[in-house]
Short mmCIF file of C-alpha atoms in Angstrom, two decimals:
data_model
loop_
_atom_site.label_atom_id
_atom_site.label_comp_id
_atom_site.label_asym_id
_atom_site.label_seq_id
_atom_site.Cartn_x
_atom_site.Cartn_y
_atom_site.Cartn_z
CA GLY A 1 -60.04 14.44 -8.84
CA ALA A 2 -57.70 12.53 -7.05
CA LEU A 3 -54.47 14.56 -7.78
CA PHE A 4 -56.94 17.85 -6.11
CA ALA A 5 -57.49 15.10 -2.73
CA MET A 6 -53.77 15.73 -1.87
CA VAL A 7 -53.47 19.54 -2.35
CA TRP A 8 -56.09 20.29 0.71
CA LEU A 9 -57.71 23.35 -0.88
CA PRO A 10 -60.91 25.02 0.53
CA ASP A 11 -63.65 23.80 -1.06
CA ASP A 12 -64.98 27.35 -2.44
CA VAL A 13 -61.49 27.29 -4.07
CA TRP A 14 -61.67 23.72 -5.35
CA GLU A 15 -64.96 24.18 -7.24
CA ALA A 16 -63.69 27.43 -8.62
CA GLN A 17 -60.95 25.58 -10.24
CA GLN A 18 -63.66 22.90 -11.24
CA LYS A 19 -65.42 25.25 -12.68
CA ALA A 20 -62.39 27.22 -14.72
CA LYS A 21 -61.58 23.60 -15.53
CA GLN A 22 -65.22 22.78 -17.30
CA ALA A 23 -65.21 26.39 -19.25
CA ALA A 24 -61.58 25.69 -20.56
CA GLY A 25 -63.31 23.02 -22.57
CA GLY A 26 -63.72 19.46 -19.90
CA GLY A 27 -60.62 20.45 -18.18
CA GLY A 28 -58.32 20.02 -21.27
CA GLY A 29 -56.22 16.90 -19.89
CA GLY A 30 -55.17 18.82 -16.91
CA LYS A 31 -53.95 21.40 -18.33
CA GLY A 32 -55.40 24.74 -17.07
CA ALA A 33 -55.45 25.24 -13.12
CA PHE A 34 -51.98 23.23 -12.63
CA GLY A 35 -50.29 24.89 -15.62
CA GLY A 36 -49.60 21.20 -17.76
CA GLY A 37 -49.81 18.78 -15.36
CA GLY A 38 -48.78 19.91 -11.93
CA LYS A 39 -45.44 21.36 -13.07
CA GLY A 40 -44.76 25.06 -11.32
CA PHE A 41 -46.69 23.80 -8.27
CA THR A 42 -45.28 24.79 -5.08
CA PRO A 43 -45.43 22.21 -2.31
CA ALA A 44 -47.05 23.15 1.40
CA TRP A 45 -43.81 21.52 2.86
CA LYS A 46 -40.57 22.10 2.35
CA PRO A 47 -37.75 19.22 2.19
CA LEU A 48 -35.67 19.26 5.52
CA PHE A 49 -32.50 20.62 4.03
CA GLN A 50 -34.94 23.73 3.25
CA GLN A 51 -35.54 24.97 6.47
CA LYS A 52 -34.04 27.52 8.02
CA GLY A 53 -32.58 26.65 11.23
CA SER A 54 -32.42 22.73 10.24
CA PRO A 55 -29.19 21.35 11.17
CA PHE A 56 -28.97 20.16 7.60
CA GLY A 57 -29.17 24.26 6.55
CA ALA A 58 -25.46 24.30 5.80
CA TRP A 59 -25.77 21.37 3.05
CA GLY A 60 -26.06 22.63 -0.69
CA GLY A 61 -23.54 24.70 -0.26
CA GLY A 62 -20.81 21.79 -0.45
CA GLY A 63 -19.66 23.46 2.96
CA GLY A 64 -16.17 23.81 1.10
CA TRP A 65 -15.02 20.73 3.39
CA GLY A 66 -12.18 19.04 2.87
CA LYS A 67 -11.01 21.85 0.09
CA GLY A 68 -7.39 23.14 0.04
CA LYS A 69 -6.28 21.00 3.63
CA GLY A 70 -2.80 19.95 3.03
CA LYS A 71 -1.65 21.74 0.03
CA GLY A 72 1.68 24.06 0.34
CA LYS A 73 2.39 22.27 3.24
CA GLY A 74 5.98 22.79 4.22
CA LYS A 75 6.45 25.11 1.38
CA GLY A 76 7.67 28.36 2.49
CA LYS A 77 5.47 28.54 5.23
CA GLY A 78 5.66 26.21 8.38
CA LEU A 79 8.70 27.04 10.66
CA ARG A 80 8.78 30.39 9.48
CA ARG A 81 4.94 31.15 10.54
CA PHE A 82 6.28 30.93 14.02
CA GLU A 83 7.87 33.55 16.52
CA ALA A 84 11.57 32.56 17.84
CA GLU A 85 10.24 32.35 20.91
CA LYS A 86 8.13 29.38 20.17
CA ARG A 87 10.59 27.67 18.78
CA VAL A 88 12.74 24.85 20.11
CA TRP A 89 15.98 23.69 18.24
CA ILE A 90 17.24 20.19 18.84
CA GLY A 91 20.33 17.87 18.61
CA GLY A 92 21.13 15.04 18.72
CA VAL A 93 18.77 13.61 16.79
CA ALA A 94 18.73 10.18 15.92
CA GLU A 95 19.77 9.24 11.52
CA GLY A 96 16.36 7.97 10.43
CA THR A 97 13.91 9.68 13.16
CA THR A 98 10.69 10.98 11.52
CA TRP A 99 8.80 14.35 12.19
CA LYS A 100 6.14 11.80 13.51
CA GLU A 101 8.33 10.68 15.82
CA LEU A 102 10.08 13.57 17.49
CA GLU A 103 6.40 14.59 17.08
CA GLU A 104 5.34 12.38 19.76
CA HIS A 105 8.19 12.90 21.64
CA MET A 106 8.39 16.47 22.02
CA ASN A 107 3.94 16.32 22.99
CA GLN A 108 5.08 15.11 26.30
CA ALA A 109 5.88 18.77 27.02
CA GLY A 110 2.83 20.66 25.29
CA VAL A 111 1.24 19.98 22.10
CA THR A 112 3.55 20.84 19.11
CA LYS A 113 1.85 22.80 16.04
CA TRP A 114 4.81 21.96 13.64
CA VAL A 115 7.75 20.07 13.82
CA GLU A 116 10.35 19.66 11.29
CA VAL A 117 13.49 17.09 11.36
CA PHE A 118 16.22 18.75 9.24
CA GLU A 119 18.15 16.55 6.33
CA ASN A 120 21.49 17.12 4.18
CA LYS A 121 23.69 20.21 6.13
CA GLY A 122 21.21 20.50 9.37
CA LYS A 123 21.26 16.41 10.04
CA GLY A 124 20.98 15.28 13.39
CA THR A 125 18.79 18.17 14.20
CA GLY A 126 15.34 19.64 14.03
CA ALA A 127 12.90 22.02 15.06
CA VAL A 128 9.52 22.46 17.05
CA ALA A 129 7.60 24.90 17.39
CA TYR A 130 4.27 24.99 20.33
CA ALA A 131 1.47 27.78 20.37
CA THR A 132 3.25 29.67 23.55
CA PRO A 133 6.71 30.68 24.38
CA GLU A 134 5.86 29.61 27.85
CA GLU A 135 5.47 25.84 26.36
CA ALA A 136 8.75 25.90 24.51
CA THR A 137 10.36 26.86 27.44
CA ASN A 138 8.52 24.17 29.31
CA ALA A 139 9.83 21.31 26.57
CA ILE A 140 13.54 22.70 26.80
CA ALA A 141 13.38 22.71 30.66
CA THR A 142 11.24 19.06 30.52
CA LEU A 143 12.80 17.18 27.83
CA ASN A 144 16.63 18.59 27.48
CA GLY A 145 18.87 15.41 27.87
CA SER A 146 15.94 13.22 26.95
CA VAL A 147 16.61 9.94 24.95
CA LEU A 148 14.92 9.42 21.59
CA LYS A 149 15.35 6.40 19.44
CA GLY A 150 18.57 5.52 22.43
CA SER A 151 20.11 9.10 20.83
CA LEU A 152 20.35 11.57 23.88
CA ILE A 153 18.73 14.84 22.36
CA GLU A 154 19.82 18.36 23.48
CA LEU A 155 17.39 21.09 23.36
CA ASP A 156 17.66 24.75 22.77
CA VAL A 157 16.24 27.91 22.51
CA TRP A 158 16.07 28.97 18.86
CA GLN A 159 18.46 31.45 17.55
CA LYS A 160 17.32 34.13 14.92
CA ARG A 161 20.15 33.70 12.80
CA GLU A 162 19.56 31.76 9.55
CA ASP A 163 22.73 30.29 9.01
CA PRO A 164 25.61 29.39 11.89
CA VAL A 165 28.58 31.21 10.59
CA ALA A 166 31.51 29.44 10.39
CA PRO A 167 34.41 31.22 12.90
CA GLN A 168 37.02 32.48 11.77
CA ALA A 169 40.65 30.40 11.79
#
């Protein structure tokens, strides 16, 4: 009877189960009322994470944390996602300047959303995107002519054209 003591069944139910067990042949080794030694028995309490509204309610589904973050960064999107009004063109960037250094410098005028230092034919130039056109304008006003890594940088509004066309000689 030790097993039943933990379940807190009303006496009459407990007695009915005892009688049923005896009718089934002296208990039959725990089979019967509990269906094979307690299998399929639902505890009266629920583990914390199964309760509705508990802070752990989101567990179990994996929550999708960390999935897909940082994938495809800079491939095809990035700067293009931002309207031209939110972008700032930067010239005079010292060779070897990283986007992180540029970001820290540009964050003085507002929180940057995207920072890029161009290589190859765009060497010495970069671009920054802000959340709003106002922040972009403020950055140009504030940081144009400032010094980054010993180099005087020039900030300007972003032109919509993709490649500057060489003037005809």
